[in-house]
């Protein structure tokens, strides 16, 4: 056994050797005592005395008797306070409550701004991908938006934005199979153009020959663009369709024989035409003063043959995409 004197009440305590080097509580005053380690293994009769000058880990406060919570937390707090451990570096930073001052508010504001910026960027990326995906689908379906110049809005007599001058105009429309996709829009655009002429100008609609009957309105010569004649033209061409291989020569010869001021040639196969085609038409025109306007319709690329024909006769050449053609026909 180890014998020590309580540092508070001076009572001699008998402690088992197993507590050597540890701590114990005084049975009389409750003060925590330090058991000397050097007494471990000593004979039971030996006695080790701790003097009053020794420091106790915890000294029971008699004033708190009867007011203890019974949980031992107050005593444990007293132990830590009296041992000096409360001022050591044993405190964990994880237990420290973060500050909630202005600096903390600024940090929260910065976080919110960053999150908002990320959301805006993501929305922009999603919008861009949606537009890009839509364009790709349109291209895959054969309905890609036209990259050709948009025809300006014309206020006077015109065909898809190409101004028509003079007192008479003859339209030569390609009815070959290469124009099947845009044929209805082309004929509607032609009727729209005739309406823009006014009743004081004359017109005639002729179609490129494709081995079938000679179609058009009127069959003989040009006629005034009155309301009655425009309605008659609609009835005359409503059942005409595009098919087979087409040739412009017979229709061109007939148009030149009527000596119009302007001939308007419209086709979707402009890129397939070559210089010999242009030379043949120029030879047919000869010394005539008839101006020839040419239009390459649909999504096809530009046509040098149509461009040269318009340039050499004082006319105008224009490429009109599917969307612009349908817009003009329906406007």
PDB file of N, CA and C in Angstrom, residues 122-197:
ATOM      1  N   UNK A 122     -22.681  28.541 -67.871  1.00  0.00           N
ATOM      2  CA  UNK A 122     -23.295  27.274 -68.256  1.00  0.00           C
ATOM      3  C   UNK A 122     -24.530  27.490 -69.129  1.00  0.00           C
ATOM      4  N   UNK A 123     -25.342  28.492 -68.768  1.00  0.00           N
ATOM      5  CA  UNK A 123     -26.516  28.791 -69.590  1.00  0.00           C
ATOM      6  C   UNK A 123     -26.118  29.222 -70.991  1.00  0.00           C
ATOM      7  N   UNK A 124     -25.041  30.027 -71.085  1.00  0.00           N
ATOM      8  CA  UNK A 124     -24.561  30.447 -72.393  1.00  0.00           C
ATOM      9  C   UNK A 124     -24.096  29.270 -73.232  1.00  0.00           C
ATOM     10  N   UNK A 125     -23.379  28.348 -72.599  1.00  0.00           N
ATOM     11  CA  UNK A 125     -22.903  27.160 -73.316  1.00  0.00           C
ATOM     12  C   UNK A 125     -24.075  26.312 -73.795  1.00  0.00           C
ATOM     13  N   UNK A 126     -25.084  26.152 -72.927  1.00  0.00           N
ATOM     14  CA  UNK A 126     -26.259  25.360 -73.308  1.00  0.00           C
ATOM     15  C   UNK A 126     -26.989  26.003 -74.490  1.00  0.00           C
ATOM     16  N   UNK A 127     -27.129  27.333 -74.446  1.00  0.00           N
ATOM     17  CA  UNK A 127     -27.804  28.033 -75.546  1.00  0.00           C
ATOM     18  C   UNK A 127     -27.035  27.860 -76.847  1.00  0.00           C
ATOM     19  N   UNK A 128     -25.686  27.989 -76.771  1.00  0.00           N
ATOM     20  CA  UNK A 128     -24.862  27.842 -77.972  1.00  0.00           C
ATOM     21  C   UNK A 128     -24.976  26.440 -78.534  1.00  0.00           C
ATOM     22  N   UNK A 129     -24.949  25.431 -77.650  1.00  0.00           N
ATOM     23  CA  UNK A 129     -25.048  24.055 -78.110  1.00  0.00           C
ATOM     24  C   UNK A 129     -26.407  23.781 -78.742  1.00  0.00           C
ATOM     25  N   UNK A 130     -27.463  24.392 -78.183  1.00  0.00           N
ATOM     26  CA  UNK A 130     -28.802  24.197 -78.747  1.00  0.00           C
ATOM     27  C   UNK A 130     -28.894  24.763 -80.157  1.00  0.00           C
ATOM     28  N   UNK A 131     -28.336  25.978 -80.330  1.00  0.00           N
ATOM     29  CA  UNK A 131     -28.360  26.594 -81.657  1.00  0.00           C
ATOM     30  C   UNK A 131     -27.533  25.784 -82.643  1.00  0.00           C
ATOM     31  N   UNK A 132     -26.347  25.358 -82.196  1.00  0.00           N
ATOM     32  CA  UNK A 132     -25.468  24.594 -83.078  1.00  0.00           C
ATOM     33  C   UNK A 132     -26.111  23.271 -83.456  1.00  0.00           C
ATOM     34  N   UNK A 133     -26.771  22.623 -82.479  1.00  0.00           N
ATOM     35  CA  UNK A 133     -27.424  21.348 -82.736  1.00  0.00           C
ATOM     36  C   UNK A 133     -28.584  21.530 -83.710  1.00  0.00           C
ATOM     37  N   UNK A 134     -29.328  22.640 -83.536  1.00  0.00           N
ATOM     38  CA  UNK A 134     -30.445  22.899 -84.439  1.00  0.00           C
ATOM     39  C   UNK A 134     -29.986  23.130 -85.863  1.00  0.00           C
ATOM     40  N   UNK A 135     -28.863  23.859 -86.039  1.00  0.00           N
ATOM     41  CA  UNK A 135     -28.325  24.100 -87.374  1.00  0.00           C
ATOM     42  C   UNK A 135     -27.851  22.813 -87.999  1.00  0.00           C
ATOM     43  N   UNK A 136     -27.193  21.951 -87.171  1.00  0.00           N
ATOM     44  CA  UNK A 136     -26.702  20.672 -87.691  1.00  0.00           C
ATOM     45  C   UNK A 136     -27.865  19.797 -88.146  1.00  0.00           C
ATOM     46  N   UNK A 137     -28.971  19.778 -87.375  1.00  0.00           N
ATOM     47  CA  UNK A 137     -30.136  18.983 -87.755  1.00  0.00           C
ATOM     48  C   UNK A 137     -30.762  19.505 -89.036  1.00  0.00           C
ATOM     49  N   UNK A 138     -30.802  20.844 -89.151  1.00  0.00           N
ATOM     50  CA  UNK A 138     -31.372  21.434 -90.367  1.00  0.00           C
ATOM     51  C   UNK A 138     -30.549  21.044 -91.585  1.00  0.00           C
ATOM     52  N   UNK A 139     -29.216  21.028 -91.435  1.00  0.00           N
ATOM     53  CA  UNK A 139     -28.349  20.649 -92.537  1.00  0.00           C
ATOM     54  C   UNK A 139     -28.550  19.188 -92.887  1.00  0.00           C
ATOM     55  N   UNK A 140     -28.703  18.331 -91.867  1.00  0.00           N
ATOM     56  CA  UNK A 140     -28.888  16.901 -92.100  1.00  0.00           C
ATOM     57  C   UNK A 140     -30.206  16.630 -92.807  1.00  0.00           C
ATOM     58  N   UNK A 141     -31.225  17.461 -92.564  1.00  0.00           N
ATOM     59  CA  UNK A 141     -32.532  17.280 -93.189  1.00  0.00           C
ATOM     60  C   UNK A 141     -32.645  17.973 -94.534  1.00  0.00           C
ATOM     61  N   UNK A 142     -31.559  18.571 -94.962  1.00  0.00           N
ATOM     62  CA  UNK A 142     -31.590  19.255 -96.244  1.00  0.00           C
ATOM     63  C   UNK A 142     -32.269  20.597 -96.204  1.00  0.00           C
ATOM     64  N   UNK A 143     -32.458  21.182 -95.041  1.00  0.00           N
ATOM     65  CA  UNK A 143     -33.144  22.470 -94.924  1.00  0.00           C
ATOM     66  C   UNK A 143     -32.273  23.489 -94.218  1.00  0.00           C
ATOM     67  N   UNK A 144     -30.976  23.442 -94.492  1.00  0.00           N
ATOM     68  CA  UNK A 144     -30.052  24.381 -93.856  1.00  0.00           C
ATOM     69  C   UNK A 144     -30.381  25.799 -94.271  1.00  0.00           C
ATOM     70  N   UNK A 145     -30.251  26.747 -93.355  1.00  0.00           N
ATOM     71  CA  UNK A 145     -30.532  28.137 -93.707  1.00  0.00           C
ATOM     72  C   UNK A 145     -29.640  28.620 -94.820  1.00  0.00           C
ATOM     73  N   UNK A 146     -30.201  29.415 -95.703  1.00  0.00           N
ATOM     74  CA  UNK A 146     -29.453  29.888 -96.859  1.00  0.00           C
ATOM     75  C   UNK A 146     -28.346  30.845 -96.453  1.00  0.00           C
ATOM     76  N   UNK A 147     -27.170  30.646 -97.077  1.00  0.00           N
ATOM     77  CA  UNK A 147     -26.049  31.538 -96.843  1.00  0.00           C
ATOM     78  C   UNK A 147     -25.953  32.592 -97.939  1.00  0.00           C
ATOM     79  N   UNK A 148     -26.928  32.564 -98.849  1.00  0.00           N
ATOM     80  CA  UNK A 148     -26.908  33.526 -99.941  1.00  0.00           C
ATOM     81  C   UNK A 148     -27.398  34.880 -99.447  1.00  0.00           C
ATOM     82  N   UNK A 149     -27.018  35.968-100.137  1.00  0.00           N
ATOM     83  CA  UNK A 149     -27.439  37.303 -99.698  1.00  0.00           C
ATOM     84  C   UNK A 149     -28.955  37.420 -99.649  1.00  0.00           C
ATOM     85  N   UNK A 150     -29.463  38.038 -98.629  1.00  0.00           N
ATOM     86  CA  UNK A 150     -30.904  38.238 -98.492  1.00  0.00           C
ATOM     87  C   UNK A 150     -31.371  39.318 -99.452  1.00  0.00           C
ATOM     88  N   UNK A 151     -32.406  38.986-100.196  1.00  0.00           N
ATOM     89  CA  UNK A 151     -32.905  39.946-101.174  1.00  0.00           C
ATOM     90  C   UNK A 151     -33.518  41.146-100.466  1.00  0.00           C
ATOM     91  N   UNK A 152     -33.152  42.346-100.887  1.00  0.00           N
ATOM     92  CA  UNK A 152     -33.715  43.537-100.255  1.00  0.00           C
ATOM     93  C   UNK A 152     -35.187  43.686-100.592  1.00  0.00           C
ATOM     94  N   UNK A 153     -35.907  44.390 -99.766  1.00  0.00           N
ATOM     95  CA  UNK A 153     -37.327  44.626-100.003  1.00  0.00           C
ATOM     96  C   UNK A 153     -37.473  45.708-101.066  1.00  0.00           C
ATOM     97  N   UNK A 154     -38.078  45.324-102.196  1.00  0.00           N
ATOM     98  CA  UNK A 154     -38.272  46.276-103.294  1.00  0.00           C
ATOM     99  C   UNK A 154     -39.698  46.811-103.239  1.00  0.00           C
ATOM    100  N   UNK A 155     -39.854  48.088-103.537  1.00  0.00           N
ATOM    101  CA  UNK A 155     -41.171  48.711-103.465  1.00  0.00           C
ATOM    102  C   UNK A 155     -41.846  48.815-104.822  1.00  0.00           C
ATOM    103  N   UNK A 156     -41.059  48.832-105.906  1.00  0.00           N
ATOM    104  CA  UNK A 156     -41.625  48.939-107.245  1.00  0.00           C
ATOM    105  C   UNK A 156     -41.709  47.581-107.925  1.00  0.00           C
ATOM    106  N   UNK A 157     -41.925  47.558-109.233  1.00  0.00           N
ATOM    107  CA  UNK A 157     -41.953  46.300-109.982  1.00  0.00           C
ATOM    108  C   UNK A 157     -40.646  45.531-109.782  1.00  0.00           C
ATOM    109  N   UNK A 158     -40.754  44.275-109.394  1.00  0.00           N
ATOM    110  CA  UNK A 158     -39.538  43.495-109.124  1.00  0.00           C
ATOM    111  C   UNK A 158     -39.859  42.017-109.087  1.00  0.00           C
ATOM    112  N   UNK A 159     -38.803  41.217-109.211  1.00  0.00           N
ATOM    113  CA  UNK A 159     -38.907  39.772-109.037  1.00  0.00           C
ATOM    114  C   UNK A 159     -37.854  39.364-108.012  1.00  0.00           C
ATOM    115  N   UNK A 160     -38.300  38.987-106.816  1.00  0.00           N
ATOM    116  CA  UNK A 160     -37.397  38.610-105.712  1.00  0.00           C
ATOM    117  C   UNK A 160     -36.347  39.685-105.452  1.00  0.00           C
ATOM    118  N   UNK A 161     -36.749  40.939-105.532  1.00  0.00           N
ATOM    119  CA  UNK A 161     -35.834  42.031-105.239  1.00  0.00           C
ATOM    120  C   UNK A 161     -35.121  42.594-106.439  1.00  0.00           C
ATOM    121  N   UNK A 162     -35.210  41.936-107.593  1.00  0.00           N
ATOM    122  CA  UNK A 162     -34.585  42.451-108.816  1.00  0.00           C
ATOM    123  C   UNK A 162     -35.565  43.414-109.481  1.00  0.00           C
ATOM    124  N   UNK A 163     -35.183  44.662-109.548  1.00  0.00           N
ATOM    125  CA  UNK A 163     -36.080  45.678-110.118  1.00  0.00           C
ATOM    126  C   UNK A 163     -36.333  45.405-111.603  1.00  0.00           C
ATOM    127  N   UNK A 164     -37.579  45.613-112.001  1.00  0.00           N
ATOM    128  CA  UNK A 164     -37.981  45.413-113.393  1.00  0.00           C
ATOM    129  C   UNK A 164     -38.287  46.770-114.014  1.00  0.00           C
ATOM    130  N   UNK A 165     -37.556  47.115-115.049  1.00  0.00           N
ATOM    131  CA  UNK A 165     -37.768  48.389-115.749  1.00  0.00           C
ATOM    132  C   UNK A 165     -38.394  48.109-117.115  1.00  0.00           C
ATOM    133  N   UNK A 166     -38.857  49.151-117.738  1.00  0.00           N
ATOM    134  CA  UNK A 166     -39.468  48.988-119.055  1.00  0.00           C
ATOM    135  C   UNK A 166     -40.955  48.758-118.947  1.00  0.00           C
ATOM    136  N   UNK A 167     -41.611  48.724-120.092  1.00  0.00           N
ATOM    137  CA  UNK A 167     -43.071  48.617-120.135  1.00  0.00           C
ATOM    138  C   UNK A 167     -43.552  47.192-120.363  1.00  0.00           C
ATOM    139  N   UNK A 168     -42.649  46.269-120.689  1.00  0.00           N
ATOM    140  CA  UNK A 168     -43.063  44.885-120.916  1.00  0.00           C
ATOM    141  C   UNK A 168     -41.975  43.932-120.419  1.00  0.00           C
ATOM    142  N   UNK A 169     -42.430  42.799-119.859  1.00  0.00           N
ATOM    143  CA  UNK A 169     -41.502  41.809-119.308  1.00  0.00           C
ATOM    144  C   UNK A 169     -42.033  40.411-119.588  1.00  0.00           C
ATOM    145  N   UNK A 170     -41.118  39.515-119.955  1.00  0.00           N
ATOM    146  CA  UNK A 170     -41.481  38.118-120.191  1.00  0.00           C
ATOM    147  C   UNK A 170     -40.664  37.246-119.238  1.00  0.00           C
ATOM    148  N   UNK A 171     -41.357  36.361-118.520  1.00  0.00           N
ATOM    149  CA  UNK A 171     -40.724  35.475-117.545  1.00  0.00           C
ATOM    150  C   UNK A 171     -40.472  34.114-118.187  1.00  0.00           C
ATOM    151  N   UNK A 172     -39.245  33.643-118.166  1.00  0.00           N
ATOM    152  CA  UNK A 172     -38.888  32.320-118.657  1.00  0.00           C
ATOM    153  C   UNK A 172     -38.557  31.437-117.444  1.00  0.00           C
ATOM    154  N   UNK A 173     -39.480  30.535-117.112  1.00  0.00           N
ATOM    155  CA  UNK A 173     -39.356  29.711-115.917  1.00  0.00           C
ATOM    156  C   UNK A 173     -38.969  28.277-116.287  1.00  0.00           C
ATOM    157  N   UNK A 174     -37.972  27.763-115.586  1.00  0.00           N
ATOM    158  CA  UNK A 174     -37.488  26.397-115.822  1.00  0.00           C
ATOM    159  C   UNK A 174     -38.450  25.393-115.185  1.00  0.00           C
ATOM    160  N   UNK A 175     -38.986  24.467-116.014  1.00  0.00           N
ATOM    161  CA  UNK A 175     -39.915  23.464-115.506  1.00  0.00           C
ATOM    162  C   UNK A 175     -39.302  22.062-115.507  1.00  0.00           C
ATOM    163  N   UNK A 176     -37.972  21.989-115.553  1.00  0.00           N
ATOM    164  CA  UNK A 176     -37.302  20.688-115.503  1.00  0.00           C
ATOM    165  C   UNK A 176     -37.345  20.088-114.107  1.00  0.00           C
ATOM    166  N   UNK A 177     -36.988  18.798-114.019  1.00  0.00           N
ATOM    167  CA  UNK A 177     -37.065  18.081-112.737  1.00  0.00           C
ATOM    168  C   UNK A 177     -36.140  18.668-111.681  1.00  0.00           C
ATOM    169  N   UNK A 178     -35.082  19.349-112.102  1.00  0.00           N
ATOM    170  CA  UNK A 178     -34.168  19.954-111.141  1.00  0.00           C
ATOM    171  C   UNK A 178     -34.790  21.092-110.353  1.00  0.00           C
ATOM    172  N   UNK A 179     -35.972  21.530-110.783  1.00  0.00           N
ATOM    173  CA  UNK A 179     -36.662  22.638-110.109  1.00  0.00           C
ATOM    174  C   UNK A 179     -37.875  22.166-109.309  1.00  0.00           C
ATOM    175  N   UNK A 180     -38.011  20.852-109.146  1.00  0.00           N
ATOM    176  CA  UNK A 180     -39.217  20.316-108.525  1.00  0.00           C
ATOM    177  C   UNK A 180     -39.426  20.858-107.106  1.00  0.00           C
ATOM    178  N   UNK A 181     -38.348  20.959-106.329  1.00  0.00           N
ATOM    179  CA  UNK A 181     -38.473  21.380-104.932  1.00  0.00           C
ATOM    180  C   UNK A 181     -38.904  22.839-104.783  1.00  0.00           C
ATOM    181  N   UNK A 182     -38.546  23.680-105.737  1.00  0.00           N
ATOM    182  CA  UNK A 182     -38.847  25.114-105.605  1.00  0.00           C
ATOM    183  C   UNK A 182     -39.853  25.588-106.649  1.00  0.00           C
ATOM    184  N   UNK A 183     -40.426  24.662-107.419  1.00  0.00           N
ATOM    185  CA  UNK A 183     -41.274  25.071-108.547  1.00  0.00           C
ATOM    186  C   UNK A 183     -42.501  25.847-108.096  1.00  0.00           C
ATOM    187  N   UNK A 184     -43.197  25.358-107.077  1.00  0.00           N
ATOM    188  CA  UNK A 184     -44.407  26.046-106.601  1.00  0.00           C
ATOM    189  C   UNK A 184     -44.070  27.442-106.095  1.00  0.00           C
ATOM    190  N   UNK A 185     -42.982  27.558-105.341  1.00  0.00           N
ATOM    191  CA  UNK A 185     -42.578  28.876-104.832  1.00  0.00           C
ATOM    192  C   UNK A 185     -42.172  29.789-105.978  1.00  0.00           C
ATOM    193  N   UNK A 186     -41.549  29.237-107.011  1.00  0.00           N
ATOM    194  CA  UNK A 186     -41.125  30.052-108.154  1.00  0.00           C
ATOM    195  C   UNK A 186     -42.328  30.601-108.910  1.00  0.00           C
ATOM    196  N   UNK A 187     -43.355  29.772-109.157  1.00  0.00           N
ATOM    197  CA  UNK A 187     -44.536  30.273-109.868  1.00  0.00           C
ATOM    198  C   UNK A 187     -45.308  31.279-109.015  1.00  0.00           C
ATOM    199  N   UNK A 188     -45.386  31.042-107.717  1.00  0.00           N
ATOM    200  CA  UNK A 188     -46.054  32.010-106.830  1.00  0.00           C
ATOM    201  C   UNK A 188     -45.303  33.337-106.818  1.00  0.00           C
ATOM    202  N   UNK A 189     -43.965  33.270-106.799  1.00  0.00           N
ATOM    203  CA  UNK A 189     -43.167  34.490-106.835  1.00  0.00           C
ATOM    204  C   UNK A 189     -43.360  35.232-108.148  1.00  0.00           C
ATOM    205  N   UNK A 190     -43.556  34.488-109.241  1.00  0.00           N
ATOM    206  CA  UNK A 190     -43.789  35.116-110.553  1.00  0.00           C
ATOM    207  C   UNK A 190     -45.118  35.868-110.558  1.00  0.00           C
ATOM    208  N   UNK A 191     -46.156  35.256-110.025  1.00  0.00           N
ATOM    209  CA  UNK A 191     -47.453  35.931-109.950  1.00  0.00           C
ATOM    210  C   UNK A 191     -47.371  37.159-109.048  1.00  0.00           C
ATOM    211  N   UNK A 192     -46.591  37.044-107.990  1.00  0.00           N
ATOM    212  CA  UNK A 192     -46.384  38.199-107.103  1.00  0.00           C
ATOM    213  C   UNK A 192     -45.677  39.317-107.851  1.00  0.00           C
ATOM    214  N   UNK A 193     -44.713  38.945-108.675  1.00  0.00           N
ATOM    215  CA  UNK A 193     -43.984  39.953-109.454  1.00  0.00           C
ATOM    216  C   UNK A 193     -44.905  40.640-110.462  1.00  0.00           C
ATOM    217  N   UNK A 194     -45.767  39.849-111.113  1.00  0.00           N
ATOM    218  CA  UNK A 194     -46.695  40.429-112.101  1.00  0.00           C
ATOM    219  C   UNK A 194     -47.625  41.426-111.425  1.00  0.00           C
ATOM    220  N   UNK A 195     -48.067  41.107-110.212  1.00  0.00           N
ATOM    221  CA  UNK A 195     -48.932  42.019-109.470  1.00  0.00           C
ATOM    222  C   UNK A 195     -48.239  43.343-109.202  1.00  0.00           C
ATOM    223  N   UNK A 196     -46.907  43.298-108.981  1.00  0.00           N
ATOM    224  CA  UNK A 196     -46.158  44.534-108.701  1.00  0.00           C
ATOM    225  C   UNK A 196     -45.983  45.415-109.932  1.00  0.00           C
ATOM    226  N   UNK A 197     -46.262  44.869-111.140  1.00  0.00           N
ATOM    227  CA  UNK A 197     -46.066  45.651-112.366  1.00  0.00           C
ATOM    228  C   UNK A 197     -47.078  46.789-112.497  1.00  0.00           C
TER     229      UNK A 197
END
